mmCIF file of C-alpha atoms in Angstrom:
data_model
loop_
_atom_site.group_PDB
_atom_site.id
_atom_site.type_symbol
_atom_site.label_atom_id
_atom_site.label_comp_id
_atom_site.label_asym_id
_atom_site.label_seq_id
_atom_site.Cartn_x
_atom_site.Cartn_y
_atom_site.Cartn_z
ATOM 1 C CA GLY H 1 95.459 39.847 137.692
ATOM 2 C CA ALA H 2 95.199 36.831 139.936
ATOM 3 C CA GLY H 3 91.417 36.423 139.850
ATOM 4 C CA VAL H 4 88.867 35.089 137.397
ATOM 5 C CA SER H 5 88.407 37.559 134.567
ATOM 6 C CA GLN H 6 85.252 37.851 132.475
ATOM 7 C CA SER H 7 84.576 39.934 129.395
ATOM 8 C CA PRO H 8 82.715 41.922 128.408
ATOM 9 C CA SER H 9 81.481 43.348 131.673
ATOM 10 C CA ASN H 10 78.242 44.403 130.049
ATOM 11 C CA LYS H 11 76.666 43.438 126.748
ATOM 12 C CA VAL H 12 73.546 44.869 125.154
ATOM 13 C CA THR H 13 72.297 43.240 121.986
ATOM 14 C CA GLU H 14 69.194 42.885 119.897
ATOM 15 C CA LYS H 15 66.952 39.873 120.051
ATOM 16 C CA GLY H 16 68.018 37.250 117.543
ATOM 17 C CA LYS H 17 71.724 38.117 117.563
ATOM 18 C CA ASP H 18 74.439 35.750 118.708
ATOM 19 C CA VAL H 19 76.647 36.635 121.686
ATOM 20 C CA GLU H 20 79.910 35.242 122.990
ATOM 21 C CA LEU H 21 81.005 35.596 126.607
ATOM 22 C CA ARG H 22 84.558 34.953 127.716
ATOM 23 C CA CYS H 23 86.064 33.642 130.939
ATOM 24 C CA ASP H 24 89.733 33.546 131.929
ATOM 25 C CA PRO H 25 90.105 31.329 135.005
ATOM 26 C CA ILE H 26 92.781 31.541 137.650
ATOM 27 C CA SER H 27 96.007 30.069 136.297
ATOM 28 C CA GLY H 28 96.314 26.384 137.152
ATOM 29 C CA HIS H 29 92.635 25.905 137.960
ATOM 30 C CA THR H 30 91.470 22.904 135.974
ATOM 31 C CA ALA H 31 87.791 23.089 136.914
ATOM 32 C CA LEU H 32 85.633 25.818 135.374
ATOM 33 C CA TYR H 33 81.934 26.527 135.840
ATOM 34 C CA TRP H 34 79.348 28.751 134.203
ATOM 35 C CA TYR H 35 76.298 29.986 136.109
ATOM 36 C CA ARG H 36 73.374 32.227 135.199
ATOM 37 C CA GLN H 37 71.812 34.696 137.626
ATOM 38 C CA ARG H 38 68.493 36.191 136.688
ATOM 39 C CA LEU H 39 67.388 39.422 138.360
ATOM 40 C CA GLY H 40 66.694 38.865 142.053
ATOM 41 C CA GLN H 41 67.471 35.173 141.885
ATOM 42 C CA GLY H 42 70.206 32.813 142.985
ATOM 43 C CA LEU H 43 72.701 31.287 140.612
ATOM 44 C CA GLU H 44 71.709 28.487 138.250
ATOM 45 C CA PHE H 45 74.353 26.006 137.129
ATOM 46 C CA LEU H 46 74.890 25.839 133.376
ATOM 47 C CA ILE H 47 77.982 23.752 132.604
ATOM 48 C CA TYR H 48 81.121 22.339 134.231
ATOM 49 C CA PHE H 49 84.515 21.771 132.613
ATOM 50 C CA GLN H 50 87.291 19.578 133.940
ATOM 51 C CA GLY H 51 90.229 20.434 131.733
ATOM 52 C CA ASN H 52 88.866 20.845 128.225
ATOM 53 C CA SER H 53 86.047 18.338 128.562
ATOM 54 C CA ALA H 54 82.569 19.007 129.926
ATOM 55 C CA PRO H 55 81.344 16.113 132.072
ATOM 56 C CA ASP H 56 78.143 17.954 132.912
ATOM 57 C CA LYS H 57 76.198 20.139 130.502
ATOM 58 C CA SER H 58 72.882 19.452 132.171
ATOM 59 C CA GLY H 59 72.210 23.078 133.087
ATOM 60 C CA LEU H 60 72.312 24.483 129.561
ATOM 61 C CA PRO H 61 68.722 25.684 129.029
ATOM 62 C CA SER H 62 68.448 24.953 125.304
ATOM 63 C CA ASP H 63 70.448 24.037 122.226
ATOM 64 C CA ARG H 64 70.979 27.741 121.616
ATOM 65 C CA PHE H 65 73.523 27.629 124.431
ATOM 66 C CA SER H 66 76.973 26.109 123.964
ATOM 67 C CA ALA H 67 80.356 26.415 125.614
ATOM 68 C CA GLU H 68 83.889 25.362 124.937
ATOM 69 C CA ARG H 69 87.233 25.493 126.665
ATOM 70 C CA THR H 70 90.668 25.338 125.120
ATOM 71 C CA GLY H 71 94.135 24.818 126.535
ATOM 72 C CA GLU H 72 92.653 24.118 129.953
ATOM 73 C CA SER H 73 92.298 27.856 130.202
ATOM 74 C CA VAL H 74 89.924 30.251 128.483
ATOM 75 C CA SER H 75 86.276 29.329 128.099
ATOM 76 C CA THR H 76 83.616 30.889 125.916
ATOM 77 C CA LEU H 77 79.866 30.655 126.399
ATOM 78 C CA THR H 78 77.915 31.254 123.200
ATOM 79 C CA ILE H 79 74.222 32.050 123.000
ATOM 80 C CA GLN H 80 72.721 31.881 119.532
ATOM 81 C CA ARG H 81 69.552 33.671 118.390
ATOM 82 C CA THR H 82 69.228 35.443 121.727
ATOM 83 C CA GLN H 83 65.819 35.824 123.350
ATOM 84 C CA GLN H 84 64.685 38.331 125.971
ATOM 85 C CA GLU H 85 64.591 35.603 128.624
ATOM 86 C CA ASP H 86 68.348 35.208 128.158
ATOM 87 C CA SER H 87 68.841 38.567 129.898
ATOM 88 C CA ALA H 88 70.821 37.838 133.056
ATOM 89 C CA VAL H 89 74.241 38.039 134.642
ATOM 90 C CA TYR H 90 76.470 35.184 133.517
ATOM 91 C CA LEU H 91 79.076 34.246 136.100
ATOM 92 C CA CYS H 92 82.139 32.099 135.656
ATOM 93 C CA ALA H 93 84.029 30.349 138.449
ATOM 94 C CA SER H 94 87.142 28.218 138.653
ATOM 95 C CA SER H 95 88.715 25.926 141.216
ATOM 96 C CA PRO H 96 91.797 23.722 141.555
ATOM 97 C CA ARG H 97 91.842 20.051 140.592
ATOM 98 C CA ASP H 98 91.521 18.870 144.184
ATOM 99 C CA ALA H 99 87.980 17.859 144.988
ATOM 100 C CA ASN H 100 85.669 20.308 146.628
ATOM 101 C CA GLN H 101 88.014 23.247 146.773
ATOM 102 C CA PRO H 102 86.050 26.509 146.935
ATOM 103 C CA GLN H 103 85.113 28.089 143.654
ATOM 104 C CA HIS H 104 86.446 31.542 142.837
ATOM 105 C CA PHE H 105 84.076 33.745 140.872
ATOM 106 C CA GLY H 106 84.554 36.454 138.295
ATOM 107 C CA ASP H 107 82.556 39.669 138.254
ATOM 108 C CA GLY H 108 80.182 38.346 135.613
ATOM 109 C CA THR H 109 78.836 39.627 132.323
ATOM 110 C CA ARG H 110 75.515 41.457 132.432
ATOM 111 C CA LEU H 111 73.655 40.528 129.250
ATOM 112 C CA SER H 112 70.677 42.614 128.190
ATOM 113 C CA ILE H 113 68.555 41.574 125.229
ATOM 114 C CA LEU H 114 66.487 44.352 123.687
ATOM 115 C CA ALA D 1 68.444 16.474 143.338
ATOM 116 C CA GLN D 2 69.552 18.783 146.080
ATOM 117 C CA THR D 3 67.584 21.870 147.030
ATOM 118 C CA VAL D 4 68.609 24.866 149.114
ATOM 119 C CA THR D 5 66.050 27.127 150.776
ATOM 120 C CA GLN D 6 66.610 30.576 152.215
ATOM 121 C CA SER D 7 63.346 31.665 153.785
ATOM 122 C CA GLN D 8 64.301 35.278 154.508
ATOM 123 C CA PRO D 9 64.295 37.394 151.322
ATOM 124 C CA GLU D 10 65.393 40.507 153.234
ATOM 125 C CA MET D 11 66.803 41.335 156.647
ATOM 126 C CA SER D 12 68.184 44.413 158.325
ATOM 127 C CA VAL D 13 70.378 44.959 161.341
ATOM 128 C CA GLN D 14 71.894 47.912 163.156
ATOM 129 C CA GLU D 15 75.597 48.453 162.943
ATOM 130 C CA ALA D 16 77.536 46.553 165.650
ATOM 131 C CA GLU D 17 74.649 44.170 166.340
ATOM 132 C CA THR D 18 74.396 40.459 165.557
ATOM 133 C CA VAL D 19 72.243 38.918 162.856
ATOM 134 C CA THR D 20 71.527 35.323 161.823
ATOM 135 C CA LEU D 21 70.632 34.253 158.298
ATOM 136 C CA SER D 22 68.796 30.963 157.830
ATOM 137 C CA CYS D 23 69.383 28.192 155.321
ATOM 138 C CA THR D 24 67.953 24.698 155.017
ATOM 139 C CA TYR D 25 68.792 22.077 152.422
ATOM 140 C CA ASP D 26 67.606 18.719 151.271
ATOM 141 C CA THR D 27 69.901 15.879 150.251
ATOM 142 C CA SER D 28 70.198 12.124 150.576
ATOM 143 C CA GLU D 29 73.994 12.288 150.631
ATOM 144 C CA SER D 30 76.070 11.957 153.770
ATOM 145 C CA ASN D 31 79.216 13.638 152.491
ATOM 146 C CA TYR D 32 78.883 17.165 151.175
ATOM 147 C CA TYR D 33 80.018 20.746 151.605
ATOM 148 C CA LEU D 34 78.085 23.872 152.480
ATOM 149 C CA PHE D 35 79.017 27.454 151.745
ATOM 150 C CA TRP D 36 77.917 30.993 152.382
ATOM 151 C CA TYR D 37 78.753 33.484 149.638
ATOM 152 C CA LYS D 38 78.369 37.252 149.796
ATOM 153 C CA GLN D 39 77.470 39.296 146.722
ATOM 154 C CA PRO D 40 77.799 43.075 147.088
ATOM 155 C CA PRO D 41 76.491 45.436 144.383
ATOM 156 C CA SER D 42 79.765 44.935 142.517
ATOM 157 C CA ARG D 43 78.347 41.487 141.545
ATOM 158 C CA GLN D 44 81.390 39.465 142.547
ATOM 159 C CA MET D 45 80.617 36.371 144.601
ATOM 160 C CA ILE D 46 82.858 36.310 147.668
ATOM 161 C CA LEU D 47 83.280 33.182 149.765
ATOM 162 C CA VAL D 48 82.398 33.924 153.388
ATOM 163 C CA ILE D 49 82.631 30.535 155.040
ATOM 164 C CA ARG D 50 82.777 26.816 154.235
ATOM 165 C CA GLN D 51 81.644 23.763 156.229
ATOM 166 C CA GLU D 52 82.429 20.107 155.573
ATOM 167 C CA ALA D 53 79.484 17.912 156.511
ATOM 168 C CA TYR D 54 81.697 15.276 158.136
ATOM 169 C CA LYS D 55 83.011 17.823 160.635
ATOM 170 C CA GLN D 56 80.894 18.325 163.712
ATOM 171 C CA GLN D 57 82.658 21.522 164.715
ATOM 172 C CA ASN D 58 81.030 24.659 163.366
ATOM 173 C CA ALA D 59 83.203 26.731 161.039
ATOM 174 C CA THR D 60 84.194 30.269 162.020
ATOM 175 C CA GLU D 61 85.915 33.082 160.139
ATOM 176 C CA ASN D 62 86.468 36.174 162.248
ATOM 177 C CA ARG D 63 83.019 37.764 162.760
ATOM 178 C CA PHE D 64 81.272 35.047 160.739
ATOM 179 C CA SER D 65 80.229 31.696 162.171
ATOM 180 C CA VAL D 66 77.796 28.973 161.270
ATOM 181 C CA ASN D 67 75.390 26.784 163.175
ATOM 182 C CA PHE D 68 75.459 23.479 161.293
ATOM 183 C CA GLN D 69 72.740 21.043 162.325
ATOM 184 C CA LYS D 70 73.242 18.001 160.097
ATOM 185 C CA ALA D 71 70.250 16.012 161.303
ATOM 186 C CA ALA D 72 67.960 18.985 160.791
ATOM 187 C CA LYS D 73 69.702 19.900 157.502
ATOM 188 C CA SER D 74 70.122 23.435 158.694
ATOM 189 C CA PHE D 75 73.074 25.748 158.066
ATOM 190 C CA SER D 76 72.628 29.261 159.467
ATOM 191 C CA LEU D 77 75.129 32.113 159.274
ATOM 192 C CA LYS D 78 75.749 34.402 162.226
ATOM 193 C CA ILE D 79 77.369 37.773 161.656
ATOM 194 C CA SER D 80 78.641 39.439 164.809
ATOM 195 C CA ASP D 81 79.477 43.128 165.216
ATOM 196 C CA SER D 82 77.809 43.922 161.877
ATOM 197 C CA GLN D 83 79.530 46.519 159.727
ATOM 198 C CA LEU D 84 78.208 48.742 156.952
ATOM 199 C CA GLY D 85 80.371 46.809 154.509
ATOM 200 C CA ASP D 86 78.443 43.642 155.304
ATOM 201 C CA THR D 87 75.490 45.018 153.336
ATOM 202 C CA ALA D 88 75.042 42.547 150.460
ATOM 203 C CA MET D 89 73.104 39.576 149.149
ATOM 204 C CA TYR D 90 74.043 36.395 150.985
ATOM 205 C CA PHE D 91 73.693 33.042 149.279
ATOM 206 C CA CYS D 92 73.780 29.623 150.873
ATOM 207 C CA ALA D 93 75.155 26.894 148.596
ATOM 208 C CA PHE D 94 75.478 23.097 148.578
ATOM 209 C CA GLU D 95 78.129 20.989 146.870
ATOM 210 C CA SER D 96 78.132 17.210 146.591
ATOM 211 C CA GLY D 97 81.121 15.499 148.164
ATOM 212 C CA GLY D 98 81.432 13.090 145.281
ATOM 213 C CA SER D 99 83.485 15.264 142.959
ATOM 214 C CA ASN D 100 84.659 18.786 142.274
ATOM 215 C CA TYR D 101 81.303 19.813 141.047
ATOM 216 C CA LYS D 102 78.526 22.307 140.675
ATOM 217 C CA LEU D 103 77.062 24.440 143.430
ATOM 218 C CA THR D 104 73.338 24.526 144.134
ATOM 219 C CA PHE D 105 72.329 27.944 145.457
ATOM 220 C CA GLY D 106 69.456 29.287 147.482
ATOM 221 C CA LYS D 107 67.639 32.394 146.281
ATOM 222 C CA GLY D 108 69.527 34.633 148.650
ATOM 223 C CA THR D 109 68.905 37.001 151.540
ATOM 224 C CA LEU D 110 69.431 40.729 151.115
ATOM 225 C CA LEU D 111 71.078 42.004 154.287
ATOM 226 C CA THR D 112 71.126 45.725 154.993
ATOM 227 C CA VAL D 113 73.275 47.068 157.819
ATOM 228 C CA ASN D 114 71.967 50.408 159.050
ATOM 229 C CA PRO D 115 74.154 53.068 160.687
#
């Protein structure tokens, strides 16, 4: 498809397990963003990639959270030793290289920690 | 740091009527971008409208228009001829003009369009 693709759509896991969330941006989009949306809240910025490097990781809530991007394409967000407060929808967005072009969002991954 | 405030957690409107959603923001920058995104139950964030701060003319997209008051740091969204499909969460967002960069979101307004 032509849009941002995220997988899985839903993930349920036990507290303490590690999870990996995947984002496939729109082809040719060099900028990629991860956001977290807790129930009933707006989106919180987590991390921004330009190409394969991450100039801004300031939104990652703890060292249990990490992300990488390869080939200026797919990105994975990993949460280690999950906690119940990690339950949220994790949204990925991408945009072209040109500054301040609108971000295009995927449908998100709903993560539920039991 | 920038902040975005949406003071209306919920609003409702009758089909075919007009509704205005409020948004205020705080920034020390002079060059920036403002957005309204719509999030239906499907979860996908859909761009509704975009405004460049250096443009005085208010942006419009079909039934959607904004009232951008730069001095007051206000950016309201007007939806005309509301349709049932407009029912969704609406988020106001700010982006710095310095680089292709993160969005700062408000907490959202849940809009319900009633038949």
